[in-house]
Amino acid sequence: MRALVLERQHELKLRDIDLPLTVGPGDVRIRIHTVGVCGSDVHYYTHGRIGSFVVESPMVLGHEAAGTVVEVGTGVTGLKPGDRVCMEPGVPDLASRASKLGLYNVDPDVVFWATPPVHGVLTPEVVHPAAFTYRLPDGVSFAEGAMVEPFAVGLQAAVKARIQPGDTAVVTGAGPIGIMTALAALAGGCSRVLVSDLMAEKLAIAGRYPGVTPVDIREASLAEAVSAATGGWGADVVFEASGAPRAYDGIQALLRPGGCLVLIGMPVEPVRFDVSSIAAKEIRIETVFRYANVFDRALAMIASGKVDLKPLITETFPFDDSVAAFERAAEGRPGDVKLQIVL
């Protein structure tokens, strides 16, 4: 099949590649319609690796996807040909200790699309377990279906924060995950979310949502903005979604005593923590790696209208222009949030 193949760092090609399409028991075969361009895909393209995951052989990119079921394997009862679906891209070993603890996202043997050496889904058809395939409600488009995966990361963060109704939250970083985390926090009960960034264009997009207060940290102090919003008490939750080491400088000062710091972004270098200040406030620290047990809830929130992700889709490219889509994503244009590819 034709696919978008990362041959090696900085080299992408649309070419034929032999990919397995055998439909086994419990599987479904899916014709892909829409795939989102994720920051991790771009990182593999530009850097050739993410931490210990290294691209050592050609790999098909793409893991944020929606499409149509065209064939079902034996034992599949909840899906049928013609169903529009989105797919959770990580398949764990359900017998692993991590899975039995409900932490299948950190199962060492999880098979995750477009994570070396596993191929992704920027190709016309794929086979996937029905257990990790979700039917799209009639009111949810393919474009929105392909946004369920990144939104699930934000929802995982909101769940980890244990939000209480009326909480004030802060999100550092107004990229796709940062904005989606803010929306998940609002839908989860926060009364307001302050979102900080260096890019006015991204902050303008975030600021279109009711309940979001953008803070341009080139022109204003985030600590002062949080203090003013909370009467000096501090935020209930801070979500670090930028991955920038500098975001950690003084981050504990943003939180109230007993507040929660949720780490989402992955810094490319070690960061410094003021442990004494964190301990003195009894700040609770949570971490996020992808998501577990929230994918169906993420889809339900989109279907209900509580979360509108359509404004975050900046541009859609045809499959033939996939290389151009990745080159555009690698530019990091300030006004871009989510680029998608339609097959």
CSV table of C-alpha atoms in Angstrom, one decimal:
chain,number,residue,atom,x,y,z
A,1,MET,CA,0.0,0.0,0.0
A,2,ARG,CA,1.0,3.6,-0.5
A,3,ALA,CA,2.0,5.3,2.8
A,4,LEU,CA,3.9,8.2,4.2
A,5,VAL,CA,7.2,6.7,5.2
A,6,LEU,CA,9.8,8.3,7.4
A,7,GLU,CA,12.9,6.8,5.7
A,8,ARG,CA,15.3,8.4,8.2
A,9,GLN,CA,15.7,11.7,10.0
A,10,HIS,CA,14.7,14.6,7.7
A,11,GLU,CA,13.6,12.3,4.9
A,12,LEU,CA,9.9,11.6,4.1
A,13,LYS,CA,8.5,9.7,1.1
A,14,LEU,CA,5.0,8.8,-0.2
A,15,ARG,CA,5.7,5.3,-1.5
A,16,ASP,CA,4.4,1.7,-1.6
A,17,ILE,CA,5.2,-0.4,1.4
A,18,ASP,CA,4.2,-3.9,2.4
A,19,LEU,CA,2.0,-3.7,5.5
A,20,PRO,CA,0.0,-6.7,7.0
A,21,LEU,CA,-3.8,-6.5,6.6
A,22,THR,CA,-4.8,-9.9,8.0
A,23,VAL,CA,-8.0,-9.6,10.0
A,24,GLY,CA,-7.7,-12.0,13.0
A,25,PRO,CA,-10.3,-12.9,15.6
A,26,GLY,CA,-11.4,-9.7,17.5
A,27,ASP,CA,-9.9,-7.4,14.8
A,28,VAL,CA,-11.4,-4.9,12.4
A,29,ARG,CA,-10.1,-3.6,9.1
A,30,ILE,CA,-10.5,0.1,8.7
A,31,ARG,CA,-10.3,2.4,5.7
A,32,ILE,CA,-8.6,5.5,7.0
A,33,HIS,CA,-10.2,8.9,6.3
A,34,THR,CA,-8.4,11.5,8.5
A,35,VAL,CA,-5.1,11.6,10.3
A,36,GLY,CA,-3.8,14.4,12.5
A,37,VAL,CA,-0.2,15.5,12.4
A,38,CYS,CA,1.1,15.1,16.0
A,39,GLY,CA,4.1,16.8,17.6
A,40,SER,CA,5.6,13.4,18.2
A,41,ASP,CA,5.4,12.5,14.5
A,42,VAL,CA,7.1,15.8,13.7
A,43,HIS,CA,9.7,15.2,16.3
A,44,TYR,CA,10.6,11.8,14.8
A,45,TYR,CA,10.8,13.6,11.4
A,46,THR,CA,13.1,16.4,12.6
A,47,HIS,CA,15.1,14.6,15.3
A,48,GLY,CA,14.9,10.9,14.5
A,49,ARG,CA,14.1,9.9,18.0
A,50,ILE,CA,12.2,10.7,21.2
A,51,GLY,CA,14.1,9.6,24.3
A,52,SER,CA,14.9,5.9,24.0
A,53,PHE,CA,12.6,5.5,20.9
A,54,VAL,CA,14.9,5.7,17.9
A,55,VAL,CA,13.9,5.5,14.2
A,56,GLU,CA,16.3,2.8,13.0
A,57,SER,CA,14.4,1.6,9.9
A,58,PRO,CA,11.7,3.1,7.7
A,59,MET,CA,8.5,3.7,9.6
A,60,VAL,CA,5.0,4.8,8.6
A,61,LEU,CA,3.9,7.9,10.5
A,62,GLY,CA,0.5,8.9,12.0
A,63,HIS,CA,-1.5,7.8,15.0
A,64,GLU,CA,-4.4,10.3,15.4
A,65,ALA,CA,-6.9,8.7,13.1
A,66,ALA,CA,-10.6,8.1,12.1
A,67,GLY,CA,-12.0,6.0,9.4
A,68,THR,CA,-14.7,3.5,8.3
A,69,VAL,CA,-14.9,-0.2,9.2
A,70,VAL,CA,-14.7,-2.4,6.0
A,71,GLU,CA,-14.3,-5.9,7.6
A,72,VAL,CA,-14.7,-7.5,11.0
A,73,GLY,CA,-13.1,-10.6,12.3
A,74,THR,CA,-14.7,-13.5,14.1
A,75,GLY,CA,-16.0,-12.7,17.6
A,76,VAL,CA,-16.6,-8.9,16.8
A,77,THR,CA,-20.1,-8.0,17.7
A,78,GLY,CA,-20.0,-4.3,18.6
A,79,LEU,CA,-18.9,-3.0,15.1
A,80,LYS,CA,-19.9,-3.7,11.6
A,81,PRO,CA,-18.8,-2.7,8.1
A,82,GLY,CA,-19.8,0.9,7.4
A,83,ASP,CA,-19.4,2.1,11.0
A,84,ARG,CA,-17.4,5.3,11.2
A,85,VAL,CA,-14.8,5.0,14.0
A,86,CYS,CA,-11.8,6.4,15.7
A,87,MET,CA,-9.0,4.3,17.2
A,88,GLU,CA,-7.0,4.3,20.4
A,89,PRO,CA,-3.5,3.8,19.0
A,90,GLY,CA,-1.9,1.9,21.9
A,91,VAL,CA,-2.6,-1.8,22.3
A,92,PRO,CA,-1.2,-3.2,25.6
A,93,ASP,CA,-0.8,-6.8,26.8
A,94,LEU,CA,-4.0,-7.1,28.8
A,95,ALA,CA,-2.4,-9.8,30.9
A,96,SER,CA,0.4,-7.6,32.1
A,97,ARG,CA,0.8,-6.4,35.6
A,98,ALA,CA,0.4,-2.8,34.4
A,99,SER,CA,-2.9,-3.5,32.7
A,100,LYS,CA,-4.2,-5.4,35.7
A,101,LEU,CA,-3.5,-2.2,37.7
A,102,GLY,CA,-5.4,-0.1,35.2
A,103,LEU,CA,-2.2,1.5,34.0
A,104,TYR,CA,-2.1,-0.1,30.5
A,105,ASN,CA,-0.5,3.1,29.1
A,106,VAL,CA,2.7,2.3,30.9
A,107,ASP,CA,2.7,-1.4,30.0
A,108,PRO,CA,6.3,-2.0,28.7
A,109,ASP,CA,5.0,-4.2,25.9
A,110,VAL,CA,2.3,-1.7,24.6
A,111,VAL,CA,2.3,-1.5,20.8
A,112,PHE,CA,1.7,2.1,19.8
A,113,TRP,CA,1.2,3.3,16.3
A,114,ALA,CA,4.1,5.4,14.8
A,115,THR,CA,6.4,4.6,17.8
A,116,PRO,CA,9.6,2.8,16.6
A,117,PRO,CA,9.5,0.1,15.3
A,118,VAL,CA,5.7,0.1,15.0
A,119,HIS,CA,4.2,1.5,11.8
A,120,GLY,CA,1.6,4.2,12.0
A,121,VAL,CA,-1.6,4.8,9.9
A,122,LEU,CA,-0.9,7.3,7.2
A,123,THR,CA,-1.9,4.7,4.7
A,124,PRO,CA,-5.3,3.8,3.1
A,125,GLU,CA,-6.2,0.8,5.4
A,126,VAL,CA,-5.2,-0.7,8.7
A,127,VAL,CA,-6.1,-3.6,11.0
A,128,HIS,CA,-6.8,-2.9,14.6
A,129,PRO,CA,-8.3,-4.7,17.6
A,130,ALA,CA,-12.1,-4.0,17.9
A,131,ALA,CA,-11.6,-3.5,21.7
A,132,PHE,CA,-9.6,-0.3,20.9
A,133,THR,CA,-11.9,0.9,18.2
A,134,TYR,CA,-14.8,3.3,18.9
A,135,ARG,CA,-17.8,4.1,16.8
A,136,LEU,CA,-18.3,7.7,16.1
A,137,PRO,CA,-21.8,9.2,16.9
A,138,ASP,CA,-23.6,10.6,14.0
A,139,GLY,CA,-22.9,14.2,15.0
A,140,VAL,CA,-19.1,13.7,15.2
A,141,SER,CA,-17.1,14.2,12.0
A,142,PHE,CA,-14.0,12.3,10.9
A,143,ALA,CA,-12.0,15.4,11.6
A,144,GLU,CA,-13.3,15.5,15.2
A,145,GLY,CA,-12.8,11.7,15.5
A,146,ALA,CA,-9.1,12.2,14.7
A,147,MET,CA,-8.9,14.7,17.5
A,148,VAL,CA,-10.1,12.3,20.2
A,149,GLU,CA,-6.6,10.9,20.6
A,150,PRO,CA,-4.9,14.2,21.5
A,151,PHE,CA,-7.9,15.3,23.6
A,152,ALA,CA,-7.6,12.1,25.6
A,153,VAL,CA,-4.2,13.3,26.8
A,154,GLY,CA,-5.7,16.5,28.1
A,155,LEU,CA,-8.6,14.5,29.7
A,156,GLN,CA,-6.1,12.2,31.4
A,157,ALA,CA,-4.4,15.2,32.9
A,158,ALA,CA,-7.7,16.6,34.1
A,159,VAL,CA,-8.6,13.2,35.7
A,160,LYS,CA,-5.1,13.1,37.4
A,161,ALA,CA,-5.7,16.6,38.8
A,162,ARG,CA,-8.8,15.5,40.7
A,163,ILE,CA,-10.5,18.7,39.9
A,164,GLN,CA,-13.2,20.1,42.2
A,165,PRO,CA,-16.1,22.2,41.0
A,166,GLY,CA,-15.0,25.9,40.9
A,167,ASP,CA,-11.3,25.2,40.8
A,168,THR,CA,-8.9,27.7,39.2
A,169,ALA,CA,-6.3,26.1,36.9
A,170,VAL,CA,-3.2,27.3,35.1
A,171,VAL,CA,-1.9,25.7,31.8
A,172,THR,CA,1.6,26.6,30.8
A,173,GLY,CA,1.9,26.2,27.0
A,174,ALA,CA,-0.8,27.0,24.5
A,175,GLY,CA,0.0,24.3,22.0
A,176,PRO,CA,-2.6,21.7,20.9
A,177,ILE,CA,-2.3,19.6,24.1
A,178,GLY,CA,-2.2,22.7,26.3
A,179,ILE,CA,-5.4,24.1,24.8
A,180,MET,CA,-7.1,20.8,25.0
A,181,THR,CA,-6.1,20.4,28.6
A,182,ALA,CA,-7.6,23.7,29.4
A,183,LEU,CA,-10.9,22.6,27.7
A,184,ALA,CA,-10.8,19.3,29.6
A,185,ALA,CA,-10.2,21.2,32.9
A,186,LEU,CA,-13.2,23.5,32.2
A,187,ALA,CA,-15.5,20.6,31.2
A,188,GLY,CA,-14.3,18.8,34.4
A,189,GLY,CA,-15.4,21.6,36.7
A,190,CYS,CA,-12.9,24.4,36.7
A,191,SER,CA,-14.4,27.8,36.8
A,192,ARG,CA,-11.5,29.4,34.9
A,193,VAL,CA,-8.2,28.5,33.4
A,194,LEU,CA,-5.3,30.8,32.8
A,195,VAL,CA,-3.2,29.8,29.8
A,196,SER,CA,0.3,31.1,29.3
A,197,ASP,CA,2.6,31.2,26.3
A,198,LEU,CA,5.1,33.3,24.4
A,199,MET,CA,3.1,33.3,21.1
A,200,ALA,CA,0.3,35.8,20.9
A,201,GLU,CA,-1.3,33.9,18.0
A,202,LYS,CA,-1.8,30.7,20.0
A,203,LEU,CA,-3.0,32.7,23.0
A,204,ALA,CA,-5.6,34.4,20.8
A,205,ILE,CA,-6.9,31.0,19.7
A,206,ALA,CA,-7.1,29.8,23.3
A,207,GLY,CA,-8.7,33.0,24.4
A,208,ARG,CA,-11.7,32.5,22.1
A,209,TYR,CA,-13.0,29.9,24.5
A,210,PRO,CA,-15.2,31.1,27.4
A,211,GLY,CA,-13.5,30.5,30.7
A,212,VAL,CA,-9.9,30.8,29.3
A,213,THR,CA,-7.8,33.8,30.2
A,214,PRO,CA,-4.6,34.1,28.0
A,215,VAL,CA,-1.4,35.4,29.6
A,216,ASP,CA,1.4,36.5,27.3
A,217,ILE,CA,4.5,36.0,29.4
A,218,ARG,CA,6.5,38.2,27.2
A,219,GLU,CA,4.5,41.2,28.5
A,220,ALA,CA,3.1,40.1,31.9
A,221,SER,CA,4.1,38.0,34.9
A,222,LEU,CA,2.2,34.7,35.1
A,223,ALA,CA,2.7,34.7,38.9
A,224,GLU,CA,1.1,38.1,39.2
A,225,ALA,CA,-1.8,37.1,37.0
A,226,VAL,CA,-2.5,34.1,39.1
A,227,SER,CA,-2.2,36.1,42.3
A,228,ALA,CA,-4.6,38.7,41.0
A,229,ALA,CA,-7.1,36.0,39.8
A,230,THR,CA,-7.0,34.1,43.2
A,231,GLY,CA,-6.7,37.0,45.7
A,232,GLY,CA,-3.1,35.9,46.4
A,233,TRP,CA,-4.1,32.3,47.4
A,234,GLY,CA,-2.8,30.5,44.3
A,235,ALA,CA,-4.2,28.2,41.7
A,236,ASP,CA,-5.7,24.9,42.6
A,237,VAL,CA,-4.1,23.1,39.7
A,238,VAL,CA,-1.2,23.8,37.4
A,239,PHE,CA,-0.8,21.8,34.2
A,240,GLU,CA,2.7,22.1,32.6
A,241,ALA,CA,2.1,21.4,29.0
A,242,SER,CA,5.0,23.2,27.2
A,243,GLY,CA,7.8,20.8,27.9
A,244,ALA,CA,10.1,23.9,28.3
A,245,PRO,CA,12.6,23.6,31.1
A,246,ARG,CA,12.2,27.3,31.9
A,247,ALA,CA,8.5,26.7,32.7
A,248,TYR,CA,9.6,24.9,35.9
A,249,ASP,CA,11.3,28.1,37.3
A,250,GLY,CA,9.1,29.1,40.2
A,251,ILE,CA,6.2,26.9,39.1
A,252,GLN,CA,5.5,26.0,42.7
A,253,ALA,CA,4.8,29.6,43.5
A,254,LEU,CA,1.7,29.5,41.2
A,255,LEU,CA,0.0,26.9,43.4
A,256,ARG,CA,-2.0,27.2,46.6
A,257,PRO,CA,-1.0,25.2,49.6
A,258,GLY,CA,-2.1,21.6,48.9
A,259,GLY,CA,-2.4,22.3,45.2
A,260,CYS,CA,-1.7,19.9,42.4
A,261,LEU,CA,1.1,20.1,39.7
A,262,VAL,CA,0.4,17.9,36.7
A,263,LEU,CA,3.3,17.3,34.3
A,264,ILE,CA,2.3,16.7,30.7
A,265,GLY,CA,5.1,18.2,28.5
A,266,MET,CA,8.2,16.1,28.1
A,267,PRO,CA,11.4,18.3,28.6
A,268,VAL,CA,14.3,17.5,26.3
A,269,GLU,CA,16.7,18.0,29.2
A,270,PRO,CA,16.7,17.6,33.0
A,271,VAL,CA,14.8,20.3,34.9
A,272,ARG,CA,15.4,21.7,38.4
A,273,PHE,CA,12.8,21.4,41.1
A,274,ASP,CA,12.7,23.5,44.3
A,275,VAL,CA,11.8,20.5,46.5
A,276,SER,CA,11.8,22.4,49.8
A,277,SER,CA,9.2,24.9,48.5
A,278,ILE,CA,7.1,22.1,47.1
A,279,ALA,CA,7.2,20.1,50.3
A,280,ALA,CA,6.5,23.2,52.4
A,281,LYS,CA,3.2,23.6,50.6
A,282,GLU,CA,2.5,19.8,50.4
A,283,ILE,CA,2.0,20.2,46.6
A,284,ARG,CA,0.9,17.0,45.0
A,285,ILE,CA,2.7,16.1,41.8
A,286,GLU,CA,1.1,13.9,39.1
A,287,THR,CA,2.5,12.8,35.7
A,288,VAL,CA,0.9,12.0,32.4
A,289,PHE,CA,2.0,9.5,29.8
A,290,ARG,CA,-0.5,9.3,27.0
A,291,TYR,CA,-3.8,8.1,28.7
A,292,ALA,CA,-5.6,5.1,30.1
A,293,ASN,CA,-9.3,4.4,30.5
A,294,VAL,CA,-10.5,7.8,29.2
A,295,PHE,CA,-10.7,7.4,25.4
A,296,ASP,CA,-14.4,6.6,25.3
A,297,ARG,CA,-15.1,9.5,27.7
A,298,ALA,CA,-13.1,11.9,25.5
A,299,LEU,CA,-15.3,10.9,22.6
A,300,ALA,CA,-18.4,11.3,24.7
A,301,MET,CA,-17.5,14.8,25.7
A,302,ILE,CA,-16.9,15.8,22.1
A,303,ALA,CA,-20.2,14.2,21.0
A,304,SER,CA,-22.1,16.0,23.8
A,305,GLY,CA,-20.9,19.4,22.6
A,306,LYS,CA,-19.2,20.2,26.0
A,307,VAL,CA,-15.9,20.3,24.1
A,308,ASP,CA,-15.6,21.9,20.7
A,309,LEU,CA,-12.3,21.1,19.0
A,310,LYS,CA,-13.2,22.2,15.5
A,311,PRO,CA,-11.7,25.7,16.0
A,312,LEU,CA,-8.3,24.1,16.6
A,313,ILE,CA,-8.1,22.5,13.1
A,314,THR,CA,-6.0,25.0,11.3
A,315,GLU,CA,-5.7,23.4,7.8
A,316,THR,CA,-6.4,20.1,6.1
A,317,PHE,CA,-4.1,18.6,3.4
A,318,PRO,CA,-4.8,15.8,0.8
A,319,PHE,CA,-2.9,12.6,1.2
A,320,ASP,CA,-0.8,13.4,-1.8
A,321,ASP,CA,0.5,16.5,0.0
A,322,SER,CA,1.4,14.7,3.2
A,323,VAL,CA,5.1,15.6,2.9
A,324,ALA,CA,4.1,19.3,2.6
A,325,ALA,CA,1.9,18.9,5.7
A,326,PHE,CA,4.9,17.7,7.7
A,327,GLU,CA,7.2,20.4,6.4
A,328,ARG,CA,4.5,23.0,7.4
A,329,ALA,CA,4.2,21.4,10.8
A,330,ALA,CA,8.0,21.4,11.3
A,331,GLU,CA,8.0,25.2,10.6
A,332,GLY,CA,6.1,25.7,13.8
A,333,ARG,CA,4.0,28.6,12.6
A,334,PRO,CA,2.6,30.6,15.5
A,335,GLY,CA,-1.0,30.4,14.1
A,336,ASP,CA,-1.0,26.7,13.6
A,337,VAL,CA,-2.7,24.4,16.1
A,338,LYS,CA,-3.7,21.2,14.4
A,339,LEU,CA,-3.0,20.1,10.9
A,340,GLN,CA,-4.8,17.1,9.4
A,341,ILE,CA,-4.4,14.9,6.4
A,342,VAL,CA,-7.4,13.4,4.5
A,343,LEU,CA,-6.8,10.2,2.6
